[in-house]
Amino acid sequence: MPRASLRENLIAAAVEQFHTRGYAATGVKDITDAAGAPKGSFYNHFESKEALAVVALERYGDTRRLEALRDRSVAPLTRLREHFEFLRDENIQAGFNRGCLVGDLAVEVADHSDAVRATTHAGLQAWTDALAFAITDAQEAGDVARTLEASTLARFVLNAWEGALISARVDRSARAFESFLTVAFGVLLR
Amino acid sequence: MPRASLRENLIAAAVEQFHTRGYAATGVKDITDAAGAPKGSFYNHFESKEALAVVALERYGDTRRLEALRDRSVAPLTRLREHFEFLRDENIQAGFNRGCLVGDLAVEVADHSDAVRATTHAGLQAWTDALAFAITDAQEAGDVARTLEASTLARFVLNAWEGALISARVDRSARAFESFLTVAFGVLLR
């Protein structure tokens, strides 16, 4: 039976390698090398690079702190702001590289892999749902206008965030994050 | 001296191949094959795939109809709406594949190539400037509030568009474009 710890090391290495190099530019050997595993061990754990990408996306999704968006012990607009500040700080620490792994693989791979497309689709939907949960709470508290449906606002804000990551990456600056926070919390979420 | 028509064919093929397959997944031979050219001819015209990507991005930028955003014979909000409707229709016709070539190469390549990063940076800035031109006209006409700077609004809307392309791609639906138009023209640009 394959060792569980080796499987975990391969997943962690895949998250890191796909995020740093991109999907097509990452070979199976890059992943096994980064995991300190022999190349031949890969196929004991995963059928293909594509199958590993699906698991890597799920694992990455688990680190997005979506559960905090549903934490009713915190005021809804505070939850929303802290969510994007967490993502912003993470990106600044990475030197404005990498973007969001879900967005990265959606752009590079979704047209070519039904499995990756389905997983990125589910990832963005789960994220939208968590944002919509907090936005609904904010609307019920009277902090955000009810003019638009929470789910419409949530997906728009998420898309604006994914685009801000693209701008930050080509600018190598936090300017796009500042604009994002100014417009999202100054105009949309009020 | 290299033939100008072959150079043009290589550029057109590169725009198509990078947009369809992505950058890392496109080899020089894919480009020369698509251009109907012998592989050896490539380096008579371009130093590298990276050098061709820079030219391909500029050529793609020329097709974005940015000049229409500065056409003062059309009402400013009409210019802005027609711009995004043009981009939406183009994406629907492509079956929700491809996204925007500038966003695609920003995500996949900007971290790894200073030349591609500089070109995507300039492309997004030119696009922001053209949007800001129309937004400024709309603000002066009293159609859009002056609460935010036109350039801040322009970059935010552009980022939201780039993100909507990601959502449309994983959804294979125009839903994200509808949300984009609803929020952009119902809340931000008014």
Short mmCIF file of C-alpha atoms in Angstrom, two decimals:
data_model
loop_
_atom_site.label_atom_id
_atom_site.label_comp_id
_atom_site.label_asym_id
_atom_site.label_seq_id
_atom_site.Cartn_x
_atom_site.Cartn_y
_atom_site.Cartn_z
CA MET A 1 0.00 0.00 0.00
CA PRO A 2 1.37 3.48 -0.88
CA ARG A 3 2.61 5.52 2.08
CA ALA A 4 0.16 8.24 3.15
CA SER A 5 2.97 10.68 4.02
CA LEU A 6 4.47 10.41 0.54
CA ARG A 7 1.06 11.13 -0.99
CA GLU A 8 0.74 14.21 1.22
CA ASN A 9 4.23 15.36 0.25
CA LEU A 10 3.34 15.01 -3.44
CA ILE A 11 0.17 17.08 -2.98
CA ALA A 12 2.00 19.83 -1.09
CA ALA A 13 4.75 19.85 -3.73
CA ALA A 14 2.14 20.05 -6.51
CA VAL A 15 0.42 23.04 -4.89
CA GLU A 16 3.79 24.79 -4.66
CA GLN A 17 5.05 23.85 -8.14
CA PHE A 18 1.81 24.58 -10.04
CA HIS A 19 1.50 27.86 -8.21
CA THR A 20 5.09 28.90 -8.88
CA ARG A 21 5.72 27.56 -12.40
CA GLY A 22 2.25 27.08 -13.88
CA TYR A 23 0.70 23.78 -14.96
CA ALA A 24 2.19 23.05 -18.39
CA ALA A 25 5.65 24.15 -17.26
CA THR A 26 5.56 21.71 -14.30
CA GLY A 27 6.60 18.15 -15.08
CA VAL A 28 5.88 15.12 -12.92
CA LYS A 29 9.61 15.02 -12.16
CA ASP A 30 9.50 18.60 -10.83
CA ILE A 31 6.84 17.46 -8.39
CA THR A 32 8.58 14.26 -7.28
CA ASP A 33 11.92 16.13 -6.96
CA ALA A 34 10.28 18.81 -4.82
CA ALA A 35 8.65 16.08 -2.70
CA GLY A 36 11.98 14.25 -2.34
CA ALA A 37 10.41 11.16 -3.92
CA PRO A 38 11.55 8.87 -6.74
CA LYS A 39 9.79 9.68 -10.03
CA GLY A 40 8.47 6.13 -10.30
CA SER A 41 6.52 6.51 -7.05
CA PHE A 42 4.21 9.13 -8.57
CA TYR A 43 1.91 6.69 -10.32
CA ASN A 44 1.43 4.64 -7.15
CA HIS A 45 -0.50 7.63 -5.84
CA PHE A 46 -1.98 9.47 -8.83
CA GLU A 47 -3.13 8.40 -12.27
CA SER A 48 -1.86 11.54 -13.93
CA LYS A 49 -0.66 15.10 -13.41
CA GLU A 50 -4.26 16.15 -14.12
CA ALA A 51 -5.61 13.92 -11.31
CA LEU A 52 -3.08 15.45 -8.91
CA ALA A 53 -4.07 18.98 -10.03
CA VAL A 54 -7.65 18.27 -8.93
CA VAL A 55 -6.50 17.22 -5.44
CA ALA A 56 -4.03 20.13 -5.25
CA LEU A 57 -6.84 22.60 -6.04
CA GLU A 58 -9.01 21.12 -3.30
CA ARG A 59 -6.14 21.27 -0.82
CA TYR A 60 -5.41 24.88 -1.77
CA GLY A 61 -9.10 25.74 -1.34
CA ASP A 62 -8.92 24.45 2.25
CA THR A 63 -6.38 27.21 3.03
CA ARG A 64 -8.59 30.11 1.84
CA ARG A 65 -10.23 30.64 5.27
CA LEU A 66 -13.73 30.51 3.82
CA GLU A 67 -15.08 29.28 7.17
CA ALA A 68 -14.22 32.66 8.74
CA LEU A 69 -16.74 34.29 6.38
CA ARG A 70 -19.48 32.33 8.18
CA ASP A 71 -18.30 33.14 11.71
CA ARG A 72 -21.22 35.08 13.17
CA SER A 73 -19.19 36.08 16.23
CA VAL A 74 -17.59 38.71 13.96
CA ALA A 75 -19.49 41.63 12.31
CA PRO A 76 -20.22 40.75 8.65
CA LEU A 77 -18.35 43.66 7.03
CA THR A 78 -15.38 42.97 9.30
CA ARG A 79 -15.38 39.33 8.14
CA LEU A 80 -15.38 40.47 4.51
CA ARG A 81 -12.64 43.03 4.97
CA GLU A 82 -10.43 40.66 6.97
CA HIS A 83 -10.87 38.03 4.27
CA PHE A 84 -9.47 40.23 1.52
CA GLU A 85 -6.80 41.69 3.78
CA PHE A 86 -5.59 38.14 4.51
CA LEU A 87 -5.42 37.38 0.78
CA ARG A 88 -3.71 40.70 0.08
CA ASP A 89 -1.06 40.19 2.76
CA GLU A 90 -0.37 36.68 1.48
CA ASN A 91 0.18 37.99 -2.04
CA ILE A 92 2.42 40.85 -0.89
CA GLN A 93 4.52 38.35 1.07
CA ALA A 94 4.89 36.28 -2.13
CA GLY A 95 6.31 39.36 -3.89
CA PHE A 96 3.13 39.80 -5.99
CA ASN A 97 3.84 36.52 -7.75
CA ARG A 98 1.59 33.51 -8.11
CA GLY A 99 -1.91 34.99 -8.03
CA CYS A 100 -4.62 32.59 -6.84
CA LEU A 101 -4.09 28.93 -7.74
CA VAL A 102 -7.78 28.52 -8.64
CA GLY A 103 -7.68 31.49 -11.01
CA ASP A 104 -4.29 30.44 -12.40
CA LEU A 105 -5.43 26.94 -13.32
CA ALA A 106 -8.81 28.23 -14.54
CA VAL A 107 -6.95 30.46 -17.01
CA GLU A 108 -4.30 28.00 -18.07
CA VAL A 109 -6.03 24.61 -17.93
CA ALA A 110 -9.86 24.87 -17.78
CA ASP A 111 -10.23 24.94 -21.58
CA HIS A 112 -8.21 21.73 -21.89
CA SER A 113 -9.29 19.57 -18.95
CA ASP A 114 -12.86 18.83 -17.92
CA ALA A 115 -11.63 17.66 -14.50
CA VAL A 116 -9.71 20.87 -13.79
CA ARG A 117 -12.55 22.97 -15.15
CA ALA A 118 -15.07 21.21 -12.87
CA THR A 119 -12.80 21.65 -9.84
CA THR A 120 -12.10 25.34 -10.47
CA HIS A 121 -15.82 25.82 -11.08
CA ALA A 122 -16.66 24.22 -7.73
CA GLY A 123 -13.89 26.21 -6.02
CA LEU A 124 -15.16 29.57 -7.28
CA GLN A 125 -18.74 28.58 -6.42
CA ALA A 126 -17.83 27.63 -2.83
CA TRP A 127 -15.97 30.92 -2.49
CA THR A 128 -18.93 32.87 -3.92
CA ASP A 129 -21.28 31.10 -1.50
CA ALA A 130 -19.13 31.97 1.52
CA LEU A 131 -18.89 35.63 0.43
CA ALA A 132 -22.65 35.70 -0.22
CA PHE A 133 -23.27 34.30 3.29
CA ALA A 134 -21.41 37.25 4.85
CA ILE A 135 -22.99 39.75 2.43
CA THR A 136 -26.48 38.45 3.31
CA ASP A 137 -25.66 38.92 6.99
CA ALA A 138 -24.49 42.47 6.20
CA GLN A 139 -27.70 43.18 4.30
CA GLU A 140 -29.79 41.86 7.18
CA ALA A 141 -27.83 44.03 9.61
CA GLY A 142 -28.59 47.04 7.38
CA ASP A 143 -24.88 47.57 6.57
CA VAL A 144 -25.20 46.80 2.83
CA ALA A 145 -28.04 47.89 0.51
CA ARG A 146 -30.40 45.17 -0.66
CA THR A 147 -30.54 46.61 -4.19
CA LEU A 148 -28.59 43.65 -5.56
CA GLU A 149 -28.79 39.97 -4.67
CA ALA A 150 -26.02 38.89 -2.31
CA SER A 151 -24.91 36.15 -4.76
CA THR A 152 -24.60 38.66 -7.65
CA LEU A 153 -22.55 41.03 -5.50
CA ALA A 154 -20.45 38.15 -4.17
CA ARG A 155 -19.46 36.87 -7.62
CA PHE A 156 -18.75 40.38 -8.88
CA VAL A 157 -16.49 41.12 -5.91
CA LEU A 158 -14.73 37.77 -6.32
CA ASN A 159 -14.13 38.47 -10.01
CA ALA A 160 -12.82 41.94 -9.17
CA TRP A 161 -10.42 40.30 -6.70
CA GLU A 162 -9.16 37.77 -9.26
CA GLY A 163 -8.58 40.65 -11.68
CA ALA A 164 -6.80 42.69 -8.99
CA LEU A 165 -4.37 39.78 -8.58
CA ILE A 166 -3.58 40.01 -12.32
CA SER A 167 -2.95 43.76 -12.05
CA ALA A 168 -0.79 43.35 -8.93
CA ARG A 169 1.26 40.69 -10.71
CA VAL A 170 2.08 42.82 -13.76
CA ASP A 171 2.53 45.98 -11.66
CA ARG A 172 4.46 44.25 -8.89
CA SER A 173 2.68 46.62 -6.56
CA ALA A 174 -0.20 46.64 -4.06
CA ARG A 175 -1.92 49.50 -5.93
CA ALA A 176 -4.62 47.23 -7.35
CA PHE A 177 -5.39 45.88 -3.86
CA GLU A 178 -5.84 49.43 -2.55
CA SER A 179 -8.23 50.25 -5.41
CA PHE A 180 -10.05 46.98 -4.77
CA LEU A 181 -10.60 47.74 -1.07
CA THR A 182 -11.56 51.37 -1.78
CA VAL A 183 -14.20 50.49 -4.38
CA ALA A 184 -15.44 47.22 -2.85
CA PHE A 185 -15.98 48.66 0.62
CA GLY A 186 -16.61 52.29 -0.37
CA VAL A 187 -19.16 51.70 -3.13
CA LEU A 188 -20.32 48.09 -3.52
CA LEU A 189 -20.57 46.82 0.04
CA ARG A 190 -22.47 49.64 1.71
CA MET B 1 15.84 39.80 -46.12
CA PRO B 2 12.97 37.89 -44.41
CA ARG B 3 9.60 38.13 -46.13
CA ALA B 4 7.22 40.55 -44.41
CA SER B 5 4.18 38.38 -45.15
CA LEU B 6 5.74 35.37 -43.43
CA ARG B 7 6.49 37.51 -40.38
CA GLU B 8 2.85 38.63 -40.30
CA ASN B 9 1.66 35.04 -40.65
CA LEU B 10 3.84 34.01 -37.71
CA ILE B 11 2.45 36.81 -35.55
CA ALA B 12 -1.16 35.93 -36.42
CA ALA B 13 -0.46 32.24 -35.76
CA ALA B 14 1.16 33.11 -32.41
CA VAL B 15 -1.86 35.16 -31.29
CA GLU B 16 -4.12 32.22 -32.16
CA GLN B 17 -1.90 29.48 -30.69
CA PHE B 18 -1.04 31.27 -27.41
CA HIS B 19 -4.68 32.19 -26.98
CA THR B 20 -5.93 28.67 -27.65
CA ARG B 21 -3.25 26.50 -26.03
CA GLY B 22 -1.50 28.80 -23.57
CA TYR B 23 2.15 29.87 -23.68
CA ALA B 24 4.10 26.95 -22.23
CA ALA B 25 1.97 24.42 -24.14
CA THR B 26 2.72 26.17 -27.48
CA GLY B 27 5.97 25.18 -29.15
CA VAL B 28 7.72 27.13 -31.90
CA LYS B 29 6.75 24.27 -34.24
CA ASP B 30 3.05 24.72 -33.39
CA ILE B 31 3.40 28.34 -34.51
CA THR B 32 5.32 27.63 -37.72
CA ASP B 33 2.93 24.76 -38.58
CA ALA B 34 -0.10 27.03 -38.06
CA ALA B 35 1.57 29.70 -40.21
CA GLY B 36 2.38 27.16 -42.93
CA ALA B 37 6.08 27.98 -42.56
CA PRO B 38 9.16 25.76 -42.18
CA LYS B 39 10.32 25.60 -38.55
CA GLY B 40 13.76 26.88 -39.49
CA SER B 41 12.28 30.14 -40.77
CA PHE B 42 11.16 31.18 -37.29
CA TYR B 43 14.52 32.51 -36.15
CA ASN B 44 14.90 34.66 -39.28
CA HIS B 45 12.07 36.72 -37.84
CA PHE B 46 12.15 36.38 -34.04
CA GLU B 47 14.91 35.78 -31.52
CA SER B 48 12.74 33.59 -29.33
CA LYS B 49 9.19 32.53 -28.52
CA GLU B 50 9.29 35.19 -25.79
CA ALA B 51 10.15 37.94 -28.33
CA LEU B 52 7.24 36.82 -30.51
CA ALA B 53 4.90 36.83 -27.48
CA VAL B 54 5.67 40.52 -26.95
CA VAL B 55 4.72 41.34 -30.57
CA ALA B 56 1.65 39.06 -30.41
CA LEU B 57 0.42 40.90 -27.30
CA GLU B 58 0.81 44.27 -29.03
CA ARG B 59 -1.01 43.01 -32.11
CA TYR B 60 -3.82 41.60 -29.96
CA GLY B 61 -4.07 44.93 -28.13
CA ASP B 62 -4.68 46.67 -31.48
CA THR B 63 -7.90 44.63 -31.87
CA ARG B 64 -9.43 45.71 -28.53
CA ARG B 65 -11.18 48.78 -30.02
CA LEU B 66 -9.73 51.11 -27.39
CA GLU B 67 -9.98 54.03 -29.84
CA ALA B 68 -13.80 53.78 -29.71
CA LEU B 69 -13.63 54.67 -25.99
CA ARG B 70 -12.27 58.10 -27.00
CA ASP B 71 -14.85 58.75 -29.73
CA ARG B 72 -16.66 61.84 -28.48
CA SER B 73 -19.34 61.53 -31.18
CA VAL B 74 -20.83 58.80 -28.95
CA ALA B 75 -22.23 59.39 -25.42
CA PRO B 76 -19.63 58.28 -22.82
CA LEU B 77 -21.74 55.63 -21.05
CA THR B 78 -22.77 54.24 -24.45
CA ARG B 79 -19.08 53.95 -25.41
CA LEU B 80 -18.35 52.08 -22.19
CA ARG B 81 -21.30 49.73 -22.53
CA GLU B 82 -20.61 48.99 -26.21
CA HIS B 83 -16.98 48.25 -25.33
CA PHE B 84 -17.85 45.51 -22.87
CA GLU B 85 -20.69 44.20 -25.06
CA PHE B 86 -18.18 43.81 -27.91
CA LEU B 87 -15.82 41.87 -25.63
CA ARG B 88 -18.69 39.78 -24.26
CA ASP B 89 -19.98 38.86 -27.72
CA GLU B 90 -16.48 37.90 -28.86
CA ASN B 91 -16.08 35.58 -25.88
CA ILE B 92 -19.51 33.98 -26.34
CA GLN B 93 -18.65 33.34 -30.01
CA ALA B 94 -15.44 31.61 -28.86
CA GLY B 95 -17.54 29.25 -26.70
CA PHE B 96 -16.35 30.92 -23.46
CA ASN B 97 -12.83 29.71 -24.13
CA ARG B 98 -9.61 31.71 -24.31
CA GLY B 99 -10.30 34.65 -22.03
CA CYS B 100 -8.26 37.78 -22.79
CA LEU B 101 -4.76 37.17 -24.19
CA VAL B 102 -3.31 39.95 -22.01
CA GLY B 103 -4.81 38.42 -18.85
CA ASP B 104 -3.87 34.90 -19.95
CA LEU B 105 -0.19 35.73 -20.47
CA ALA B 106 -0.11 37.93 -17.36
CA VAL B 107 -1.24 34.93 -15.31
CA GLU B 108 0.90 32.30 -16.99
CA VAL B 109 4.08 34.15 -17.97
CA ALA B 110 4.50 37.51 -16.18
CA ASP B 111 6.28 35.94 -13.19
CA HIS B 112 8.81 34.29 -15.50
CA SER B 113 9.53 36.86 -18.21
CA ASP B 114 10.33 40.52 -17.67
CA ALA B 115 9.53 41.25 -21.33
CA VAL B 116 6.07 39.67 -21.15
CA ARG B 117 5.43 41.29 -17.79
CA ALA B 118 6.34 44.74 -19.15
CA THR B 119 4.13 44.24 -22.22
CA THR B 120 1.10 43.03 -20.25
CA HIS B 121 1.67 45.91 -17.81
CA ALA B 122 1.64 48.43 -20.70
CA GLY B 123 -1.40 46.73 -22.24
CA LEU B 124 -3.47 46.92 -19.06
CA GLN B 125 -2.35 50.52 -18.50
CA ALA B 126 -3.39 51.59 -22.04
CA TRP B 127 -6.73 49.88 -21.52
CA THR B 128 -7.19 51.58 -18.13
CA ASP B 129 -6.34 54.97 -19.67
CA ALA B 130 -8.92 54.52 -22.46
CA LEU B 131 -11.61 53.48 -19.96
CA ALA B 132 -10.68 56.41 -17.69
CA PHE B 133 -10.99 58.78 -20.67
CA ALA B 134 -14.61 57.71 -21.22
CA ILE B 135 -15.36 57.68 -17.47
CA THR B 136 -13.98 61.23 -17.13
CA ASP B 137 -16.27 62.31 -19.98
CA ALA B 138 -19.19 60.61 -18.19
CA GLN B 139 -18.31 62.39 -14.95
CA GLU B 140 -18.12 65.75 -16.73
CA ALA B 141 -21.51 65.06 -18.34
CA GLY B 142 -22.94 64.36 -14.87
CA ASP B 143 -23.68 60.71 -15.75
CA VAL B 144 -21.23 59.21 -13.24
CA ALA B 145 -20.57 60.42 -9.69
CA ARG B 146 -17.21 62.11 -9.06
CA THR B 147 -16.80 60.37 -5.70
CA LEU B 148 -13.95 58.24 -7.06
CA GLU B 149 -11.15 59.14 -9.46
CA ALA B 150 -11.83 58.01 -13.02
CA SER B 151 -8.54 56.07 -13.10
CA THR B 152 -9.40 54.17 -9.88
CA LEU B 153 -12.84 53.25 -11.23
CA ALA B 154 -11.36 52.34 -14.62
CA ARG B 155 -8.82 49.89 -13.19
CA PHE B 156 -11.39 48.37 -10.85
CA VAL B 157 -13.85 47.82 -13.71
CA LEU B 158 -11.09 46.36 -15.90
CA ASN B 159 -10.07 43.97 -13.12
CA ALA B 160 -13.72 42.96 -12.63
CA TRP B 161 -13.92 42.25 -16.37
CA GLU B 162 -10.77 40.10 -16.32
CA GLY B 163 -12.23 38.15 -13.41
CA ALA B 164 -15.59 37.78 -15.19
CA LEU B 165 -13.71 36.11 -18.07
CA ILE B 166 -12.32 33.57 -15.59
CA SER B 167 -15.80 32.85 -14.21
CA ALA B 168 -17.30 32.56 -17.71
CA ARG B 169 -14.56 30.13 -18.68
CA VAL B 170 -15.14 27.75 -15.77
CA ASP B 171 -18.94 28.14 -15.95
CA ARG B 172 -19.10 27.97 -19.76
CA SER B 173 -21.90 30.47 -19.44
CA ALA B 174 -22.53 34.19 -19.92
CA ARG B 175 -23.80 34.53 -16.34
CA ALA B 176 -20.69 36.35 -15.17
CA PHE B 177 -21.01 38.85 -18.02
CA GLU B 178 -24.60 39.61 -17.02
CA SER B 179 -23.53 40.18 -13.41
CA PHE B 180 -20.67 42.33 -14.65
CA LEU B 181 -22.93 44.58 -16.73
CA THR B 182 -25.55 44.76 -13.95
CA VAL B 183 -23.11 45.84 -11.26
CA ALA B 184 -20.77 47.93 -13.43
CA PHE B 185 -23.53 50.00 -15.01
CA GLY B 186 -26.09 49.75 -12.18
CA VAL B 187 -23.81 50.63 -9.27
CA LEU B 188 -20.30 51.73 -10.22
CA LEU B 189 -20.80 53.84 -13.35
CA ARG B 190 -23.65 56.04 -12.28
#
